Amino acid sequence: KDDRFKKPKKQWPCDRPDFLKFILYKENIDTGTAARDIARTIRLPPKGNRFNKGGSGQVGYCGMKDKRGVTSQYCTVYRKTPLDLMVLNRERKNKYGGGNSSRQGKSLLRVGHFSYVDRDLRLGQLQGNRFDIILRNVCVGKICAPNEERISRTTEVLQKAALSMKDVGFINYFGMQRFGKFHDTHKVGIEILKGNFEEACEIIMRLKDEEDERAKVPRKKWAERFVGINLEDERSAKDAEMKCAQIVVKQLGRFMNCETSIVSSLSRKPRDYKKAFGSIAKHMRSMFLHAYQSYIWNKAASHRIAEGGKCGVRCGDLVLVEDKGLKDGGNGTSGLKGKAVSEVTQDDIETCKYSISDVVLPLVGSKIVYPTDSTGDYIESLLEEDGLSKDHFERIGDRELAVGGDYRKVMCKPFDVESQIKVYKDPVQPLIQTDLMGVQNEPLHCIDVTTDADQSQAAQGDKIIIGMVIGFTLPPSAYATVALRELMKRPTSSTYQSELSLEGDCEANVGKVKKQEATKVNSTVGITIGAALKKE
């Protein structure tokens, strides 16, 4: 080709840092999807491309933010200008913002606050997450009481609950989202550790009762792929699986990534389940093992608190005595590098050297130290129940995966805890001014009754709804849903939350669909809510 018609290559200024740092504001879209949309829109080179000079080359970020929230986080891209990214603000023309669920769930994405930096952002660099969470339609006591009495009583209970969470903290459980939408990712992890890849694939592909009918169609067809086939005839079994896979792969949904990878592989190499599982993206394969680690940790934490309480340390506990960050040569938010533990002795207890905030439990792996008290024995018994031992973490069938383990603090205490009590009338109106609303000068239409001075004015009118805005900061890998469960003394499961009402008697419909959910509720006085909105 004639070089005269080639566009001259733009030279990056030698005095300008390589990375553009910016704030990504989003609603109703998760970080991973948003990052892919940005990469496609501004034409970042694909991962592994020779022109991809910036590490991962795609959008860099320190942590994943949920779809179901209004979130802001720092991101980086390699050698792009603010003008390159401003095109993103012309797309997704949902101008309302505020996480208003009456807007048909449209996603919204904005970028801004640009600056150039020398290094990109990566997973593991996160220092913490700030949450501002809305609890809607809070019901404390009788909802038929006079408005002024309701406001006064609700304010008193909510402020005490917020103070308790600030002073005492909560058990640092992994949230239910760690175990996937259908709470079975840890079961896949068990089969991987056993080297049973056929069963691992079967768990991923099996029928899920909670899925919609459209998603069930390919799962049902897959489950019936060997009907009428003699499995002892390997050739017939392979032919049946290959033909079924070629049909099912076209029926799988857009977000069924693991299922698509498995079926695509089996359409080429039927009955090779180890290869099929290996076709899943590495970070997704690791997720199954991490889920099982989390499952064991949660059970061990319950055992430790039941045996030793929430307040003191005991002989045999493990305490974290060294935790280096990335700058000091550690792993950052996860991993063993830069971490060291010590076992609590009687002398440590007598000198009050450690507190419960120092106590950690291991995430099972090949390189961790186990407690020497009953918790260590309990962890071993949990592994035995699943047909596993510590040795299984040394020899994983998937060579790309390694489970060295980690340490996680038993108790988590939020900091910068703040709360406000709001009175409002529209069940879905914004109760927090989001960043976008602030930029657009959109006001809030609710009354803050945290102080007594405003309570009489807010009590006027026939219909009022009481809500709470609670803000707190958590360290990396701590779950706000777990903090909320401790605050409300109510389940945070989607099943329970979906039965709550945004106005009137909040729990009027709870138990009508699944009565057993109501039986799990703590018998102590609790706070019930109609909905929650998260801002990180």
PDB file of N, CA and C in Angstrom, residues 9 99 119 141-142 147 149 159 165 204 237 267 271 284 300 326 333 358 379 387 429 496 522:
ATOM      1  N   LYS A   9       1.025   8.443  12.781  1.00  0.00           N
ATOM      2  CA  LYS A   9       0.831   7.908  14.133  1.00  0.00           C
ATOM      3  C   LYS A   9       1.024   9.008  15.168  1.00  0.00           C
ATOM      4  N   GLY A  99     -30.608   6.090  41.072  1.00  0.00           N
ATOM      5  CA  GLY A  99     -30.956   4.696  41.321  1.00  0.00           C
ATOM      6  C   GLY A  99     -32.456   4.459  41.393  1.00  0.00           C
ATOM      7  N   ARG A 119       1.191   4.969  37.143  1.00  0.00           N
ATOM      8  CA  ARG A 119       0.897   3.541  37.245  1.00  0.00           C
ATOM      9  C   ARG A 119      -0.604   3.292  37.119  1.00  0.00           C
ATOM     10  N   GLY A 141     -42.179  -1.420  65.672  1.00  0.00           N
ATOM     11  CA  GLY A 141     -43.420  -1.335  66.449  1.00  0.00           C
ATOM     12  C   GLY A 141     -44.635  -1.282  65.540  1.00  0.00           C
ATOM     13  N   LYS A 142     -45.735  -0.717  66.043  1.00  0.00           N
ATOM     14  CA  LYS A 142     -47.007  -0.677  65.319  1.00  0.00           C
ATOM     15  C   LYS A 142     -47.012   0.464  64.318  1.00  0.00           C
ATOM     16  N   ASN A 147     -48.180   9.440  63.868  1.00  0.00           N
ATOM     17  CA  ASN A 147     -46.939   9.688  63.125  1.00  0.00           C
ATOM     18  C   ASN A 147     -45.798  10.158  64.015  1.00  0.00           C
ATOM     19  N   GLU A 149     -45.289   9.654  67.173  1.00  0.00           N
ATOM     20  CA  GLU A 149     -44.824   8.551  68.017  1.00  0.00           C
ATOM     21  C   GLU A 149     -43.988   7.566  67.193  1.00  0.00           C
ATOM     22  N   GLN A 159     -30.945   4.634  65.936  1.00  0.00           N
ATOM     23  CA  GLN A 159     -29.706   5.241  66.411  1.00  0.00           C
ATOM     24  C   GLN A 159     -28.962   4.296  67.360  1.00  0.00           C
ATOM     25  N   MET A 165     -23.451  -1.215  66.067  1.00  0.00           N
ATOM     26  CA  MET A 165     -22.622  -1.684  64.959  1.00  0.00           C
ATOM     27  C   MET A 165     -21.269  -0.978  64.962  1.00  0.00           C
ATOM     28  N   ILE A 204     -22.490 -27.287  37.471  1.00  0.00           N
ATOM     29  CA  ILE A 204     -22.638 -26.015  36.765  1.00  0.00           C
ATOM     30  C   ILE A 204     -23.795 -26.073  35.773  1.00  0.00           C
ATOM     31  N   ALA A 237     -22.120 -42.572  23.219  1.00  0.00           N
ATOM     32  CA  ALA A 237     -22.234 -41.521  24.235  1.00  0.00           C
ATOM     33  C   ALA A 237     -21.596 -40.229  23.738  1.00  0.00           C
ATOM     34  N   SER A 267     -18.681 -29.784  22.604  1.00  0.00           N
ATOM     35  CA  SER A 267     -19.151 -29.947  21.224  1.00  0.00           C
ATOM     36  C   SER A 267     -18.007 -30.341  20.291  1.00  0.00           C
ATOM     37  N   ARG A 271     -17.186 -35.709  26.181  1.00  0.00           N
ATOM     38  CA  ARG A 271     -16.823 -36.578  27.300  1.00  0.00           C
ATOM     39  C   ARG A 271     -15.444 -36.247  27.902  1.00  0.00           C
ATOM     40  N   MET A 284     -12.599 -17.367  36.732  1.00  0.00           N
ATOM     41  CA  MET A 284     -13.854 -18.013  37.083  1.00  0.00           C
ATOM     42  C   MET A 284     -13.601 -19.379  37.724  1.00  0.00           C
ATOM     43  N   ALA A 300     -16.195 -22.182  60.339  1.00  0.00           N
ATOM     44  CA  ALA A 300     -15.174 -22.129  61.386  1.00  0.00           C
ATOM     45  C   ALA A 300     -15.341 -20.891  62.253  1.00  0.00           C
ATOM     46  N   LEU A 326       1.082  -3.639  49.416  1.00  0.00           N
ATOM     47  CA  LEU A 326       1.782  -3.799  48.143  1.00  0.00           C
ATOM     48  C   LEU A 326       3.083  -3.009  48.106  1.00  0.00           C
ATOM     49  N   THR A 333      -4.617  -6.843  49.255  1.00  0.00           N
ATOM     50  CA  THR A 333      -5.846  -7.231  49.938  1.00  0.00           C
ATOM     51  C   THR A 333      -6.001  -8.736  50.108  1.00  0.00           C
ATOM     52  N   ASP A 358      -7.572  -8.668  66.678  1.00  0.00           N
ATOM     53  CA  ASP A 358      -6.335  -9.208  66.100  1.00  0.00           C
ATOM     54  C   ASP A 358      -6.481 -10.661  65.652  1.00  0.00           C
ATOM     55  N   ILE A 379     -12.110 -27.514  61.671  1.00  0.00           N
ATOM     56  CA  ILE A 379     -11.855 -27.330  60.237  1.00  0.00           C
ATOM     57  C   ILE A 379     -11.541 -28.672  59.579  1.00  0.00           C
ATOM     58  N   GLY A 387     -15.372 -35.266  52.219  1.00  0.00           N
ATOM     59  CA  GLY A 387     -14.501 -36.241  51.568  1.00  0.00           C
ATOM     60  C   GLY A 387     -13.137 -35.697  51.206  1.00  0.00           C
ATOM     61  N   GLN A 429     -38.562   7.341  45.696  1.00  0.00           N
ATOM     62  CA  GLN A 429     -37.817   8.582  45.468  1.00  0.00           C
ATOM     63  C   GLN A 429     -36.407   8.474  46.049  1.00  0.00           C
ATOM     64  N   TYR A 496     -36.038 -13.209  50.794  1.00  0.00           N
ATOM     65  CA  TYR A 496     -36.707 -12.468  51.864  1.00  0.00           C
ATOM     66  C   TYR A 496     -36.936 -11.009  51.471  1.00  0.00           C
ATOM     67  N   ASN A 522     -34.416 -13.530  63.717  1.00  0.00           N
ATOM     68  CA  ASN A 522     -34.074 -13.479  65.136  1.00  0.00           C
ATOM     69  C   ASN A 522     -35.280 -13.001  65.927  1.00  0.00           C
TER      70      ASN A 522
END
